[in-house]
């Protein structure tokens, strides 16, 4: 069993198409345990029920944006150890710095390639093989 098959991934994005693209890319990389949420509040509810090893979250979302969701994940003792990759279409250096300061493990820019996603994940977990 590969590392990717053991990692539980939570995708959090308000755009259905983005969730589908992310899920497809993760499957192509060998991930099998993938859950999706439409915003940070829903993502936090899922994490409270069953913590995941990796969260890939969009920044711009209704109800609870990616930064608020990151703060919620990091402040909860049951979820704070999850790896967190923030996904954004913005080339906003201040956002990237704020996410890093709050404990994001990496940033993945939209549009992304499978290779860039793999590199972002491997920077956190090491080689996926």
mmCIF file of C-alpha atoms in Angstrom:
data_model
loop_
_atom_site.group_PDB
_atom_site.id
_atom_site.type_symbol
_atom_site.label_atom_id
_atom_site.label_comp_id
_atom_site.label_asym_id
_atom_site.label_seq_id
_atom_site.Cartn_x
_atom_site.Cartn_y
_atom_site.Cartn_z
ATOM 1 C CA UNK A 1 0.000 0.000 0.000
ATOM 2 C CA UNK A 2 1.408 3.385 -1.020
ATOM 3 C CA UNK A 3 1.584 6.390 1.282
ATOM 4 C CA UNK A 4 -1.107 8.101 -0.808
ATOM 5 C CA UNK A 5 -3.537 5.229 -0.167
ATOM 6 C CA UNK A 6 -3.142 5.640 3.607
ATOM 7 C CA UNK A 7 -3.703 9.410 3.692
ATOM 8 C CA UNK A 8 -7.237 10.697 4.327
ATOM 9 C CA UNK A 9 -7.757 13.881 2.307
ATOM 10 C CA UNK A 10 -10.392 16.566 2.810
ATOM 11 C CA UNK A 11 -11.038 18.923 -0.107
ATOM 12 C CA UNK A 12 -12.752 22.186 0.875
ATOM 13 C CA UNK A 13 -13.905 24.417 -1.970
ATOM 14 C CA UNK A 14 -17.212 26.142 -2.697
ATOM 15 C CA UNK A 15 -16.914 25.469 -6.446
ATOM 16 C CA UNK A 16 -18.196 22.012 -7.430
ATOM 17 C CA UNK A 17 -15.972 21.946 -10.522
ATOM 18 C CA UNK A 18 -12.879 22.670 -8.417
ATOM 19 C CA UNK A 19 -13.771 19.897 -5.980
ATOM 20 C CA UNK A 20 -14.186 17.460 -8.867
ATOM 21 C CA UNK A 21 -10.881 18.508 -10.484
ATOM 22 C CA UNK A 22 -9.037 18.236 -7.178
ATOM 23 C CA UNK A 23 -10.567 14.847 -6.442
ATOM 24 C CA UNK A 24 -9.687 13.537 -9.906
ATOM 25 C CA UNK A 25 -6.089 14.765 -9.595
ATOM 26 C CA UNK A 26 -5.761 13.169 -6.145
ATOM 27 C CA UNK A 27 -7.089 9.865 -7.487
ATOM 28 C CA UNK A 28 -4.563 10.000 -10.318
ATOM 29 C CA UNK A 29 -1.848 10.410 -7.667
ATOM 30 C CA UNK A 30 -3.082 7.280 -5.890
ATOM 31 C CA UNK A 31 -5.236 8.758 -3.116
ATOM 32 C CA UNK A 32 -8.265 6.623 -2.248
ATOM 33 C CA UNK A 33 -9.733 8.229 0.909
ATOM 34 C CA UNK A 34 -11.081 11.565 -0.321
ATOM 35 C CA UNK A 35 -13.889 13.597 1.253
ATOM 36 C CA UNK A 36 -15.202 16.968 0.032
ATOM 37 C CA UNK A 37 -16.871 19.960 1.669
ATOM 38 C CA UNK A 38 -18.386 23.121 0.176
ATOM 39 C CA UNK A 39 -17.039 25.608 2.728
ATOM 40 C CA UNK A 40 -14.940 25.874 5.863
ATOM 41 C CA UNK A 41 -17.875 25.408 8.232
ATOM 42 C CA UNK A 42 -18.828 22.130 6.548
ATOM 43 C CA UNK A 43 -15.150 21.148 6.455
ATOM 44 C CA UNK A 44 -14.786 21.744 10.180
ATOM 45 C CA UNK A 45 -17.889 19.639 10.878
ATOM 46 C CA UNK A 46 -16.329 16.785 8.874
ATOM 47 C CA UNK A 47 -12.981 17.191 10.650
ATOM 48 C CA UNK A 48 -14.737 17.129 14.033
ATOM 49 C CA UNK A 49 -16.340 13.780 13.177
ATOM 50 C CA UNK A 50 -13.291 12.230 11.549
ATOM 51 C CA UNK A 51 -9.952 14.047 11.398
ATOM 52 C CA UNK A 52 -8.115 13.797 8.087
ATOM 53 C CA UNK A 53 -4.353 13.728 7.473
ATOM 54 C CA UNK A 54 -4.417 16.322 4.682
ATOM 55 C CA UNK A 55 -6.679 19.294 4.016
ATOM 56 C CA UNK A 56 -6.635 21.086 0.682
ATOM 57 C CA UNK A 57 -8.737 24.212 1.085
ATOM 58 C CA UNK A 58 -9.666 27.090 -1.166
ATOM 59 C CA UNK A 59 -9.200 30.599 0.210
ATOM 60 C CA UNK A 60 -12.299 32.415 -1.060
ATOM 61 C CA UNK A 61 -15.431 30.700 0.276
ATOM 62 C CA UNK A 62 -18.709 31.775 1.895
ATOM 63 C CA UNK A 63 -19.507 31.187 5.578
ATOM 64 C CA UNK A 64 -15.910 30.411 6.594
ATOM 65 C CA UNK A 65 -13.028 31.265 4.258
ATOM 66 C CA UNK A 66 -9.789 29.313 3.976
ATOM 67 C CA UNK A 67 -7.912 31.397 6.547
ATOM 68 C CA UNK A 68 -10.737 31.129 9.101
ATOM 69 C CA UNK A 69 -10.921 27.389 8.419
ATOM 70 C CA UNK A 70 -7.142 27.055 8.848
ATOM 71 C CA UNK A 71 -7.389 28.876 12.194
ATOM 72 C CA UNK A 72 -10.232 26.580 13.302
ATOM 73 C CA UNK A 73 -8.285 23.453 12.308
ATOM 74 C CA UNK A 74 -5.122 24.631 14.083
ATOM 75 C CA UNK A 75 -6.978 25.654 17.266
ATOM 76 C CA UNK A 76 -8.706 22.275 17.711
ATOM 77 C CA UNK A 77 -6.568 19.662 19.542
ATOM 78 C CA UNK A 78 -8.157 16.850 17.509
ATOM 79 C CA UNK A 79 -7.389 18.392 14.115
ATOM 80 C CA UNK A 80 -4.357 20.630 14.608
ATOM 81 C CA UNK A 81 -1.854 18.052 13.326
ATOM 82 C CA UNK A 82 -3.496 17.758 9.881
ATOM 83 C CA UNK A 83 -1.350 18.941 6.995
ATOM 84 C CA UNK A 84 -2.979 21.986 5.385
ATOM 85 C CA UNK A 85 -2.502 23.204 1.833
ATOM 86 C CA UNK A 86 -4.283 26.422 0.919
ATOM 87 C CA UNK A 87 -5.513 26.717 -2.647
ATOM 88 C CA UNK A 88 -5.873 30.128 -4.191
ATOM 89 C CA UNK A 89 -6.192 31.825 -7.542
ATOM 90 C CA UNK A 90 -4.741 34.931 -5.990
ATOM 91 C CA UNK A 91 -1.054 35.713 -6.381
ATOM 92 C CA UNK A 92 -1.330 37.566 -3.101
ATOM 93 C CA UNK A 93 1.966 37.382 -1.226
ATOM 94 C CA UNK A 94 0.337 38.773 1.947
ATOM 95 C CA UNK A 95 -2.223 35.936 1.893
ATOM 96 C CA UNK A 96 0.521 33.349 1.452
ATOM 97 C CA UNK A 97 2.495 34.860 4.345
ATOM 98 C CA UNK A 98 -0.593 35.002 6.574
ATOM 99 C CA UNK A 99 -1.459 31.361 5.775
ATOM 100 C CA UNK A 100 2.111 30.295 6.555
ATOM 101 C CA UNK A 101 2.104 32.258 9.812
ATOM 102 C CA UNK A 102 -1.127 30.514 10.839
ATOM 103 C CA UNK A 103 0.318 27.085 10.148
ATOM 104 C CA UNK A 104 -0.419 26.250 6.514
ATOM 105 C CA UNK A 105 2.061 23.662 5.296
ATOM 106 C CA UNK A 106 1.978 24.771 1.671
ATOM 107 C CA UNK A 107 0.151 26.811 -0.967
ATOM 108 C CA UNK A 108 -1.109 25.556 -4.333
ATOM 109 C CA UNK A 109 -1.994 28.154 -6.964
ATOM 110 C CA UNK A 110 -4.941 27.783 -9.343
ATOM 111 C CA UNK A 111 -4.889 26.718 -12.054
ATOM 112 C CA UNK A 112 -2.773 23.798 -10.908
ATOM 113 C CA UNK A 113 -1.239 20.827 -12.663
ATOM 114 C CA UNK A 114 -1.095 17.327 -11.245
ATOM 115 C CA UNK A 115 2.690 17.722 -11.067
ATOM 116 C CA UNK A 116 2.387 20.914 -8.998
ATOM 117 C CA UNK A 117 -0.168 19.276 -6.715
ATOM 118 C CA UNK A 118 2.106 16.267 -6.258
ATOM 119 C CA UNK A 119 5.048 18.547 -5.446
ATOM 120 C CA UNK A 120 2.971 20.510 -2.904
ATOM 121 C CA UNK A 121 1.885 17.293 -1.179
ATOM 122 C CA UNK A 122 5.322 15.672 -1.311
ATOM 123 C CA UNK A 123 6.836 18.811 0.267
ATOM 124 C CA UNK A 124 4.712 17.905 3.321
ATOM 125 C CA UNK A 125 4.640 14.078 3.297
ATOM 126 C CA UNK A 126 7.721 13.094 1.294
ATOM 127 C CA UNK A 127 7.611 10.853 -1.774
ATOM 128 C CA UNK A 128 4.156 9.383 -2.376
ATOM 129 C CA UNK A 129 5.430 5.982 -3.556
#
